[in-house]
Coordinates of C-alpha atoms in Angstrom, one line a residue:
X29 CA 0.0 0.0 0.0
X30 CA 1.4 3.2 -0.9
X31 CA 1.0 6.5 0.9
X32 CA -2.2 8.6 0.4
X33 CA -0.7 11.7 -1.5
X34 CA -0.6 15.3 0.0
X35 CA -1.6 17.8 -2.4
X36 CA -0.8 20.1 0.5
X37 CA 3.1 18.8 0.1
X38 CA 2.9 19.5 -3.7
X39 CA 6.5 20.9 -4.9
X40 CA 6.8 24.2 -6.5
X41 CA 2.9 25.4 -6.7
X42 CA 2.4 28.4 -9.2
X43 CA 5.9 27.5 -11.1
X44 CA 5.0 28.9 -14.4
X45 CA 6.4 26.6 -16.7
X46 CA 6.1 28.0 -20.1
X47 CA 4.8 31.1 -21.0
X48 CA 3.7 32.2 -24.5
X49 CA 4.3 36.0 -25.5
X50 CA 6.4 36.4 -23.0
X51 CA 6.9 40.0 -24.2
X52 CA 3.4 40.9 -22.8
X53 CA 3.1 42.0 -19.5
X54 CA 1.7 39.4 -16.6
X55 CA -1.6 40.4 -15.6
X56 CA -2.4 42.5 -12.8
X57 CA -6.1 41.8 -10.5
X58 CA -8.1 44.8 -10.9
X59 CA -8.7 45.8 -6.6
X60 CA -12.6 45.0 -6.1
X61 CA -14.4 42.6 -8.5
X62 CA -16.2 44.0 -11.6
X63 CA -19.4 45.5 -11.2
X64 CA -20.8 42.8 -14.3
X65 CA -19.4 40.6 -16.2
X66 CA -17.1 41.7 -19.3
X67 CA -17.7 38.2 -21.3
X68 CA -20.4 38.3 -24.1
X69 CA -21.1 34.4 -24.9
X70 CA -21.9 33.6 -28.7
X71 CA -22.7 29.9 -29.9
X72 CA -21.4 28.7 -33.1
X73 CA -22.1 25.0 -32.6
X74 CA -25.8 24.2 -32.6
X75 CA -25.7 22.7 -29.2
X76 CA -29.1 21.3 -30.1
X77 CA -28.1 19.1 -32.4
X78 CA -25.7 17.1 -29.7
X79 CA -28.9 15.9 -28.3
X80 CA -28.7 12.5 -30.5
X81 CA -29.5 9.5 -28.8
X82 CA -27.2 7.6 -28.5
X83 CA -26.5 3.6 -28.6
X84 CA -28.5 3.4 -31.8
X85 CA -25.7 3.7 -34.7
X86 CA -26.5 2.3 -37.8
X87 CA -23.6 0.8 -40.2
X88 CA -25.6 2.3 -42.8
X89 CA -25.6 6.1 -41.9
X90 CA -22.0 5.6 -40.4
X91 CA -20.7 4.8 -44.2
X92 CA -22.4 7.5 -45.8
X93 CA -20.9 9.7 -43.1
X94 CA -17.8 8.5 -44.1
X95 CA -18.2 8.7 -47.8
X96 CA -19.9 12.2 -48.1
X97 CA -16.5 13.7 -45.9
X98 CA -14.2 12.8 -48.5
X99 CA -16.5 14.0 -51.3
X100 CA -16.6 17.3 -49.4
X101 CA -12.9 17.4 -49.9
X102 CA -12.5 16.7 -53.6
X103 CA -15.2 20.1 -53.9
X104 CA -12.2 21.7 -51.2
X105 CA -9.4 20.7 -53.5
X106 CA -10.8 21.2 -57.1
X107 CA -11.2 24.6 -56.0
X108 CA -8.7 25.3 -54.3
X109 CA -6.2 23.4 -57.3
X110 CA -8.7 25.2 -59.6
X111 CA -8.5 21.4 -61.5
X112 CA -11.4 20.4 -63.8
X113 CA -13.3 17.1 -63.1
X114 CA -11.1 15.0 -65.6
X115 CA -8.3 15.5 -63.4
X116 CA -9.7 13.2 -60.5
X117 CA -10.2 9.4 -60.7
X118 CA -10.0 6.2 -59.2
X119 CA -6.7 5.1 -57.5
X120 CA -7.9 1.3 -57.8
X121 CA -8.6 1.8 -61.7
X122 CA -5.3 0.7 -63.6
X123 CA -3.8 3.4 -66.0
X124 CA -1.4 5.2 -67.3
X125 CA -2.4 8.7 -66.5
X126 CA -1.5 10.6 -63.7
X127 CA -4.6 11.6 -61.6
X128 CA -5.5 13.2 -58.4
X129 CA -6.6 10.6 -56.2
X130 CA -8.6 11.9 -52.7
X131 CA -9.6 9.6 -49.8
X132 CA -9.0 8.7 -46.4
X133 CA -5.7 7.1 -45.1
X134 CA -5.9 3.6 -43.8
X135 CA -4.2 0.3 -43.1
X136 CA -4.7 -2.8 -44.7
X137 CA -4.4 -4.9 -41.2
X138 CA -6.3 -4.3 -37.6
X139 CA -3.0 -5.1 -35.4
X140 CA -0.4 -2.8 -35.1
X141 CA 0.4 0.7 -35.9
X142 CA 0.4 2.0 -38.9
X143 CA 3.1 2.0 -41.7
X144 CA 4.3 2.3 -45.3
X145 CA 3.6 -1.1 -45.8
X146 CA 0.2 -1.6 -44.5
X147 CA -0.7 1.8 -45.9
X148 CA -3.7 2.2 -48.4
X149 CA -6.1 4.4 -49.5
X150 CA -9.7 4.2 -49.4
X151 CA -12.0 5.5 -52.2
X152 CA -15.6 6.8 -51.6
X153 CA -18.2 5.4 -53.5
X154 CA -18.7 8.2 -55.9
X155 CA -15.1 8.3 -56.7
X156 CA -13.5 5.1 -56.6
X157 CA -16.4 2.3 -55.2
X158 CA -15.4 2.6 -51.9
X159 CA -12.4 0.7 -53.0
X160 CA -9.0 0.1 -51.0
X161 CA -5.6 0.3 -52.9
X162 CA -2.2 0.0 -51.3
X163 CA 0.0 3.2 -51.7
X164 CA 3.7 3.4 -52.9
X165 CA 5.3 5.8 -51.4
X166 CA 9.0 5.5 -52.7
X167 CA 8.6 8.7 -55.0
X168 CA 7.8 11.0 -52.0
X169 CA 10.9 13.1 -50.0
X170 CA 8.7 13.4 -46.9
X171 CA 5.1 12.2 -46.1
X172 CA 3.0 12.6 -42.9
X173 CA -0.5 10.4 -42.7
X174 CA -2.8 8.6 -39.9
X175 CA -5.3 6.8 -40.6
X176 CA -8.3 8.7 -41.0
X177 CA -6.9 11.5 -42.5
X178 CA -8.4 13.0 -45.6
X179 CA -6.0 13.2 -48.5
X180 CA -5.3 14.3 -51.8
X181 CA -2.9 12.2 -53.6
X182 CA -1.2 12.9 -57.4
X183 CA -0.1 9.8 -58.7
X184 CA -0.5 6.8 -60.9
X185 CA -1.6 3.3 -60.6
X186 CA 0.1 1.5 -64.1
X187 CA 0.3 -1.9 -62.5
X188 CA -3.2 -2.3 -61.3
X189 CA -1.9 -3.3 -57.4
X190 CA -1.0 0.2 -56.0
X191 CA -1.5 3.6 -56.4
X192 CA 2.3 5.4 -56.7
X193 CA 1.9 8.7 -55.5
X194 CA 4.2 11.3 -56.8
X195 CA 2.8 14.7 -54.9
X196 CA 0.7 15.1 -51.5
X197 CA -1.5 18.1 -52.8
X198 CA -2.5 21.0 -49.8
X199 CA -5.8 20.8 -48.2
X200 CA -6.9 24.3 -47.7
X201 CA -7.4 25.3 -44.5
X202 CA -10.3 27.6 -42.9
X203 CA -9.9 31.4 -43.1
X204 CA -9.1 32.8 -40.1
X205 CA -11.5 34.6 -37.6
X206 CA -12.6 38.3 -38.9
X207 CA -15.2 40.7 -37.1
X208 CA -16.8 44.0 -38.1
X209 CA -14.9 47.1 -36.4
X210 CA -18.5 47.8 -34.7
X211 CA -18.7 44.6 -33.3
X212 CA -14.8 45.3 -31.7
X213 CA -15.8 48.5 -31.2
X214 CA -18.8 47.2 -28.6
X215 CA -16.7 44.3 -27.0
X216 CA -13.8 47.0 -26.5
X217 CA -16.8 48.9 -24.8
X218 CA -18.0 45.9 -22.7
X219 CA -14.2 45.3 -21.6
X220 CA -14.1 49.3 -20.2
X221 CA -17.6 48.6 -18.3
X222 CA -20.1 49.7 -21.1
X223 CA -20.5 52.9 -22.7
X224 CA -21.7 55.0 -19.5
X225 CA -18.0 54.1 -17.9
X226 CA -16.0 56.8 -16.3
X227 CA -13.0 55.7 -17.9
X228 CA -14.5 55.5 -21.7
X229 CA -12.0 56.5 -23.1
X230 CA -9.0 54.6 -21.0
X231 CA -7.2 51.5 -22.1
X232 CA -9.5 48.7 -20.6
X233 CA -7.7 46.0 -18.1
X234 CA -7.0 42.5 -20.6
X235 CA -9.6 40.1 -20.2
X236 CA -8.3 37.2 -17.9
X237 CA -9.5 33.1 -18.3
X238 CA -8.4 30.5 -17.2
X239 CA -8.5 26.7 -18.2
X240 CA -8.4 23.8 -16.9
X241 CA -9.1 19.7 -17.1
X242 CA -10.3 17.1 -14.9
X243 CA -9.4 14.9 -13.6
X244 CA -9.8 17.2 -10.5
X245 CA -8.9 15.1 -7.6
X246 CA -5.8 12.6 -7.3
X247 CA -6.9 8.6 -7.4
X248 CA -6.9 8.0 -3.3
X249 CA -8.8 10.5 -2.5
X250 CA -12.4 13.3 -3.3
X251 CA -11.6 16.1 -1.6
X252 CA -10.9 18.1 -4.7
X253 CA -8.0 20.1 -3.8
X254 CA -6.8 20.7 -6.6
X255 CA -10.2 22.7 -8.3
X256 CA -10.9 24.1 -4.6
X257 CA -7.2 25.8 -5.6
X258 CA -8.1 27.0 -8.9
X259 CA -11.1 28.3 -7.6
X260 CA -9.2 30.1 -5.1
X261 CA -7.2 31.5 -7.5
X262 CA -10.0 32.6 -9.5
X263 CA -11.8 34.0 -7.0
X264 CA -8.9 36.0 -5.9
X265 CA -7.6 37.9 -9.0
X266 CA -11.2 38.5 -10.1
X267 CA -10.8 36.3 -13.5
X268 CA -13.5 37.4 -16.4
X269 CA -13.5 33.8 -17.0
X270 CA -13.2 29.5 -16.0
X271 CA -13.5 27.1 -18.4
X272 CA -12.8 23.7 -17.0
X273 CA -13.3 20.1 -19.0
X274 CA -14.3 17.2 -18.2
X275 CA -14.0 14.5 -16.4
X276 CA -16.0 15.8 -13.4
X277 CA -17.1 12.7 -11.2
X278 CA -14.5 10.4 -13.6
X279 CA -16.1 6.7 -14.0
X280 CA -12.1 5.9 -14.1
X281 CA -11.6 6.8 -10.2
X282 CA -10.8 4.4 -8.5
X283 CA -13.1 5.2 -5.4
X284 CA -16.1 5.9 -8.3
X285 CA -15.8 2.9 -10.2
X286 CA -15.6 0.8 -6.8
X287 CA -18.7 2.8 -5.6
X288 CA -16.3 2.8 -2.0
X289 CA -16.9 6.4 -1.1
X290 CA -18.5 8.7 1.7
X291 CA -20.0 12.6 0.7
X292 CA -19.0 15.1 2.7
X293 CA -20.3 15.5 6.5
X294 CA -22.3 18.5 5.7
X295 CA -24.3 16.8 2.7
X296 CA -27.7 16.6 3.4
X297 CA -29.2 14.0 1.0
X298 CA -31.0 10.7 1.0
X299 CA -29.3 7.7 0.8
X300 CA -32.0 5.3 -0.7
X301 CA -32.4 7.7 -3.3
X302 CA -28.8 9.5 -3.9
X303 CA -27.1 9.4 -7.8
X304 CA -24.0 10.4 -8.9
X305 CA -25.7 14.0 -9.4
X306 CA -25.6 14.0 -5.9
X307 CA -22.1 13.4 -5.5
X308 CA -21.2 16.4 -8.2
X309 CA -23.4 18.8 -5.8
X310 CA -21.4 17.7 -2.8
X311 CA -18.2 17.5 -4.0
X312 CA -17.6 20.0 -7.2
X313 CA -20.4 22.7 -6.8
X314 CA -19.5 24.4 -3.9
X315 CA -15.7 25.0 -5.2
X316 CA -17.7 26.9 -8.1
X317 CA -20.3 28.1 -5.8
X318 CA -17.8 30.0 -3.8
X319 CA -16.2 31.5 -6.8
X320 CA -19.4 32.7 -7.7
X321 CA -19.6 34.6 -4.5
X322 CA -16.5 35.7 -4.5
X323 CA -16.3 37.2 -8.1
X324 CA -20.1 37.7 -9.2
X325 CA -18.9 38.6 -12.4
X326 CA -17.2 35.5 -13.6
X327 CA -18.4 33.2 -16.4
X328 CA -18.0 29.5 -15.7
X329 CA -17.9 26.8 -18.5
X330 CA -18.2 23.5 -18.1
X331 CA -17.3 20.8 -20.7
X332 CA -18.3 17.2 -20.1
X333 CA -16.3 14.2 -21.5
X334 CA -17.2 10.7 -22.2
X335 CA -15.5 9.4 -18.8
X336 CA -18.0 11.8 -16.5
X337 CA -20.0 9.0 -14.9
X338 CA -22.9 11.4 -14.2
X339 CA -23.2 12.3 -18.3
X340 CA -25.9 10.0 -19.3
X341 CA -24.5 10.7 -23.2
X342 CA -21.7 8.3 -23.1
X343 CA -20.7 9.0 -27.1
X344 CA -18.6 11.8 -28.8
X345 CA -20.0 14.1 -29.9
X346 CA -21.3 14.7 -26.6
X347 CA -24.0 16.5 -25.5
X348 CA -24.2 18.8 -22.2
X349 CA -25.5 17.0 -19.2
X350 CA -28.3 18.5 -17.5
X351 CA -27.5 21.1 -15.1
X352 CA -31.0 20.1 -12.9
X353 CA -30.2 19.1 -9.6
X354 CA -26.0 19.6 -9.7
X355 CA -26.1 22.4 -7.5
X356 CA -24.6 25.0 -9.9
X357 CA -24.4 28.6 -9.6
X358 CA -26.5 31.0 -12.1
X359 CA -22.9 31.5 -13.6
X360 CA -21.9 28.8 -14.6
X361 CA -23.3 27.2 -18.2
X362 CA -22.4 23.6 -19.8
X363 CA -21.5 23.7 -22.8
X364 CA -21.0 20.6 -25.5
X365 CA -17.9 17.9 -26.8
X366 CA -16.9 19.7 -29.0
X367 CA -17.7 23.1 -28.8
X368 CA -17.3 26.3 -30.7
X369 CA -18.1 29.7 -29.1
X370 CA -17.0 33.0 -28.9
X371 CA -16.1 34.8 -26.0
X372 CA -16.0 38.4 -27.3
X373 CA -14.5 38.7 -30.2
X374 CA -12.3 35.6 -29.9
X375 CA -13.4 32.0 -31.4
X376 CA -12.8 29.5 -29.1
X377 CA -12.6 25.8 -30.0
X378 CA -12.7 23.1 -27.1
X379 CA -13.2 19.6 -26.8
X380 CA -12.4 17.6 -24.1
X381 CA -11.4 14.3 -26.5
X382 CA -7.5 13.8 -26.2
X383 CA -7.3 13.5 -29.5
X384 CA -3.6 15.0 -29.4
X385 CA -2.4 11.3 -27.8
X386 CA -4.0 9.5 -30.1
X387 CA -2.5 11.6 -33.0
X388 CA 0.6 11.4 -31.4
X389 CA 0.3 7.0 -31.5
X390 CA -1.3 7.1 -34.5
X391 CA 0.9 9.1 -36.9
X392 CA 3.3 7.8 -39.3
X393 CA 5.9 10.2 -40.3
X394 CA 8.6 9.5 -43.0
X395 CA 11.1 10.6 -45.0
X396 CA 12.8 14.0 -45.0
X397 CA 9.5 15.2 -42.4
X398 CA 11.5 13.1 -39.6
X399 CA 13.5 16.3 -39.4
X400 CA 12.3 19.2 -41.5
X401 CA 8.6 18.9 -39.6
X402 CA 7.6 21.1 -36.6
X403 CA 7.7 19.2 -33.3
X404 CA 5.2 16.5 -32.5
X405 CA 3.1 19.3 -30.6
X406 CA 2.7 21.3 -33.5
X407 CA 2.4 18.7 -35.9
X408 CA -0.8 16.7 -34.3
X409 CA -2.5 20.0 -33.9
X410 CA -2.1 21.0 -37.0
X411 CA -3.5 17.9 -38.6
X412 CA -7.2 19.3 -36.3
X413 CA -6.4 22.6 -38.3
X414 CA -6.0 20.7 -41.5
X415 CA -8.9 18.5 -41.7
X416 CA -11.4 20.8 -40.2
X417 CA -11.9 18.6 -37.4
X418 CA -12.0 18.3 -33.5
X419 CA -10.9 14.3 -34.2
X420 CA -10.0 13.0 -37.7
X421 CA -8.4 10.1 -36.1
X422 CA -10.6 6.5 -37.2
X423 CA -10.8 4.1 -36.1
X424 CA -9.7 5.7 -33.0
X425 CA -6.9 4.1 -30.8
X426 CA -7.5 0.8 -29.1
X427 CA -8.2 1.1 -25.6
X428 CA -6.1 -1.7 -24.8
X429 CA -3.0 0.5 -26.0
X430 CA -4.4 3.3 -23.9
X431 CA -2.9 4.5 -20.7
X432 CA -4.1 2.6 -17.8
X433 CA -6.3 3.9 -15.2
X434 CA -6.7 3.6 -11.1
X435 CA -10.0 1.5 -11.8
X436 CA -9.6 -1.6 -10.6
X437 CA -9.5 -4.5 -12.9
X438 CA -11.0 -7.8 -12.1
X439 CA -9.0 -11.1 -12.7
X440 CA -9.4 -11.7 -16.4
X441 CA -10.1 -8.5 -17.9
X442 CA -7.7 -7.7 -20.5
X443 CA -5.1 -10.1 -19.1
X444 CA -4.8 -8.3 -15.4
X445 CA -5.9 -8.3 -11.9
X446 CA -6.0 -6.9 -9.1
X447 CA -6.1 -3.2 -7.0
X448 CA -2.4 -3.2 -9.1
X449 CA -3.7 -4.0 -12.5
X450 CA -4.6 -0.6 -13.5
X451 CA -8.1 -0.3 -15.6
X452 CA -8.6 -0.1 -18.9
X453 CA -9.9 3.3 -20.2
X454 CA -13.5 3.8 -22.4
X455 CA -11.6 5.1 -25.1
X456 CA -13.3 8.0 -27.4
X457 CA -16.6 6.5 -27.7
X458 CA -17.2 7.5 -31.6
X459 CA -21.0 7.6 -32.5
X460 CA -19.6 7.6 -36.5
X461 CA -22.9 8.3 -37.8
X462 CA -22.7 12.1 -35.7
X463 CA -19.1 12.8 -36.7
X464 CA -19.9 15.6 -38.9
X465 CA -21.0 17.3 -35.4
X466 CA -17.3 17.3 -34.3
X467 CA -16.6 19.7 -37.2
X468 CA -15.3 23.3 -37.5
X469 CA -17.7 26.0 -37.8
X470 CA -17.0 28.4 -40.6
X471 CA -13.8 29.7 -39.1
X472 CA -10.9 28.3 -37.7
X473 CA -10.7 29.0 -34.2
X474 CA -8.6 32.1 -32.4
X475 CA -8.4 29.9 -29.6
X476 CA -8.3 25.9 -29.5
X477 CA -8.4 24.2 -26.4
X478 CA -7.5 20.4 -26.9
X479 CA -6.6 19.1 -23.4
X480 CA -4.2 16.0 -23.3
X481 CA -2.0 13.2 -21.5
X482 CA 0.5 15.3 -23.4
X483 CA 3.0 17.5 -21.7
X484 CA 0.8 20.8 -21.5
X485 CA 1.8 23.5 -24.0
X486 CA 0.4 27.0 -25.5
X487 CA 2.0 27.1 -29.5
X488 CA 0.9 29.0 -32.4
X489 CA 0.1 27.0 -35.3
X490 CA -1.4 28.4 -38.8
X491 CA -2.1 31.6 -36.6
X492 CA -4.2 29.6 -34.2
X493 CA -3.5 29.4 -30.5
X494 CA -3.4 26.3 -29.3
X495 CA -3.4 25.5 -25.3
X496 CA -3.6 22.1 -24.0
X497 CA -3.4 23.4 -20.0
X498 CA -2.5 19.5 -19.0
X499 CA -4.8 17.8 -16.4
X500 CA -5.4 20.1 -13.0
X501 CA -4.3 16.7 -11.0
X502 CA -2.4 13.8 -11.7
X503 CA -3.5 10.1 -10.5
X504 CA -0.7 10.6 -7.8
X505 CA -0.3 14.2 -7.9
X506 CA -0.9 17.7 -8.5
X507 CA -0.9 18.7 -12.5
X508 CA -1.6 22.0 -14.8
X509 CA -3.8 24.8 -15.5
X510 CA -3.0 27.6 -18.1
X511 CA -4.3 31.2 -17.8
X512 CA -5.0 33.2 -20.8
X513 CA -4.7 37.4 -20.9
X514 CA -5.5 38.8 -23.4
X515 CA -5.2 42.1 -24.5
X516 CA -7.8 44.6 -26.4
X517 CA -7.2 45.7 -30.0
X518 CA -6.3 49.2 -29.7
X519 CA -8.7 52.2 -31.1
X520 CA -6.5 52.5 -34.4
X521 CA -6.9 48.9 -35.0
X522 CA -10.7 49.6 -35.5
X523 CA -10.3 51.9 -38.4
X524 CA -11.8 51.4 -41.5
X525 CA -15.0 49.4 -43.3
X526 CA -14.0 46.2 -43.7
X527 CA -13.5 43.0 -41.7
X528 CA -10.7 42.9 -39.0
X529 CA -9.3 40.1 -37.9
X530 CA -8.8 39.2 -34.4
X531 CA -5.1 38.2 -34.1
X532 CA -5.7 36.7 -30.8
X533 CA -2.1 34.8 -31.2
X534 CA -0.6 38.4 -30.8
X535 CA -2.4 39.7 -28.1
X536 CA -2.8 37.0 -25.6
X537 CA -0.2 35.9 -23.3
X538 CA -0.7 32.5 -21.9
X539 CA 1.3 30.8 -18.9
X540 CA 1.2 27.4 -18.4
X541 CA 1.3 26.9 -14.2
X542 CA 1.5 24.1 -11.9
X543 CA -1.4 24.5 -9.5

């Protein structure tokens, strides 16, 4: 038996570790909270839509979902190209033309991870019968696929057997995020207090958010230290903003997934008919509930993910769990898996999915890429950039070849046994036949949140700022949270008629900090 960790013996709390525009100054707390809150909330995502039911995919409507994406690619890349019709054709049809071929990366065996050997393409119906051909991939410098990926390929297939490819053709990627100078004009208002403000005409204090992912508590224990800390923190430099994913109550806790655990003293509840709704009213709502006090003015998000035992939606995309009997203050909203919202001006992209992992394990990188790529990081993110997706991973990873969880496994399950085994993880839950849900809306994000296993990091990529804040506790320790500040276009930047865009990757400093 090891020692119950001590999240009060935590080394170095608030290290920064990394900080992104370092150039920009830290932010300082304003001295009494605001008077209202300075975040205006706009949906892009029709949240209704999430409200699928779920358990009921069809193979049927799964294909199709499949098919119709890569036919919405060969409309991206005959555009963007500017090629004729005649120029795209089957990569299973033998001939001695060179065409552009566009489908979806795959490997011709179940075991294993992907590679140049095993790798093939697969047609849709419309373009190539839904037909799989292996690829050759001897004429390319450097290549980067994983399987699910949506590709256009330039090549040949003379022999019948494979598809040579001689040129990986650009996908082209979403425009970036663009408002009207009114629209700035009235956010750069509600950042100054609104128009009837005594300092109208003063340079408005940055906005402030910070975010943050569950797990929330370390495996031996619920007392939530960890998001009682942020909370803290929250409350006591006034934040504008908390946006924290999921897991909540995690069905991968040990203590939740044995069902071994006590509420706190003060709960007042009834055993015969308590749920796990009860036990996120005990044991996470007043941490937010006392941050609502404290700063009335803050705007709490919540995220769910697939492992929150509470969420009755167990497939991603995920709809938000119902906020009914959870205790939650006025402030706080739940939100969607994936979601896209503004908060001002800025586009924010968020799912809770570590799709970043997967990516990571999935990938297969050759050639001169090994070196001449951007780092792993940068790379995997991209690819969401890329294919317009919050996870263009399929089939997603295995959960077998996930990392292992505190859940106790029972004596034949996946070959362990034992408290020591370690449990095996849901994995991403795909409803297929909903994918098209998990896509970008429109834009590509000014902000993409895309929280991960991974070390925690805040890069640019394609002009996008891209935060994974780590998990807020470890399974034996204390983890990450990153705080955004960003800062308000200035007056000039508001001249003129036409659209401006947001820049957010210029103006926000981000700090990636220990809790």
């Amino acid at each position: 038996m090891r020692s119950p960790s001590s999240f009060r013996d935590r080394p170095n709390p608030g290290e920064v570790l990394e900080i992104l525009n370092e150039h920009l100054p830290a932010s300082e707390p304003p001295i009494a909270p605001f008077s209202q809150s300075r975040v205006k909330l706009t949906a892009a995502s029709d949240q209704k839509k999430l409200g699928y039911k779920p358990l009921a995919m069809k193979l049927s409507e799964a294909s199709e979902i499949l098919d119709d994406r890569i036919d919405d690619f060969v409309a991206l890349i005959m555009e963007h190209h500017k090629l004729d019709d005649s120029a795209f054709g089957s990569p299973a049809s033998q001939g001695t033309a060179e065409i552009v071929a566009v489908g979806r990366i795959a490997s011709d065996s179940l075991e294993g991870k992907l590679n140049a050997a095993s790798l093939v393409l697969e047609s849709s119906r419309r373009m190539g019968n839904g037909l799989r051909v292996p690829l050759n991939l001897s004429k390319l410098k450097a290549y980067q696929f994983f399987p699910g990926q949506i590709v256009a390929l330039k090549g040949i297939n003379s022999s019948g057997r494979e598809f040579t490819v001689h040129e990986v053709l650009d996908i082209p990627l979403l425009p970036n995020a663009a408002s009207a100078p009114s629209d700035l004009a009235a956010h750069l208002s509600r950042l100054r207090g609104g128009p009837d403000a005594m300092d109208a005409d003063s340079d408005p204090l940055p906005l402030t958010i910070l975010f943050a992912s569950g797990p929330y508590t370390a495996d031996d224990n619920l007392d939530f230290e960890p998001l009682h800390t942020l909370c803290n923190e929250a409350a006591d430099t006034f934040v504008d903003a908390v946006v924290l994913t999921g897991p909540f109550i995690d069905i991968d806790h040990p203590l939740i997934a044995a069902g071994d655990f006590d509420l706190p003293p003060e709960a007042s509840y009834d055993p015969d008919t308590a749920t796990l709704a009860t036990a996120f009213k005990y044991l996470i709502s007043p941490a937010l509930n006392r941050l609502a006090a404290a700063n009335p003015a803050v705007t709490i998000l919540l995220v769910p993910s697939v492992r929150d035992a509470l969420d009755k939606h167990v497939s991603w995309p995920q709809d938000a769990f119902p906020r009914r009997e959870l205790g939650l203050p006025k402030t706080a909203r739940v939100v969607g898996n994936p979601m896209t919202l503004s908060i001002n001006e800025a586009v924010l992209g968020i799912s809770s999915q570590d799709v970043l992992w997967e990516l990571r394990h999935e990938e297969l990188v050759g050639g001169a890429a090994v070196a001449a790529a951007p780092d792993v990081l940068s790379r995997a993110s991209r690819y969401l950039l890329e294919q317009r997706h919050y996870f263009p991973l399929f089939p997603s990873v295995d959960r077998r070849r996930l990392p292992k969880t505190g859940a106790v496994v029972t004596t034949g399950e996946n070959g362990g046994g034992g408290a020591g085994g370690g449990g095996m993880p849901p994995g991403a839950m795909l409803d297929v036949s909903y994918l098209k849900l998990g896509e970008m809306v429109n834009v590509r994000p000014d902000v993409l949140v895309v929280p991960s296993a991974l070390p925690p990091f805040a890069k640019v990529v394609e002009s996008v700022l891209v935060i994974n804040p780590g998990y807020l506790s470890k399974r034996r320790g204390a983890g990450t949270y990153a705080k955004m500040t960003l800062y308000p276009l200035s007056q000039k930047d508001l001249g003129g008629d036409g659209l401006v865009a947001h820049r957010i990757f210029e103006r926000a400093r981000v700090e990636i900090t220990r809790i």
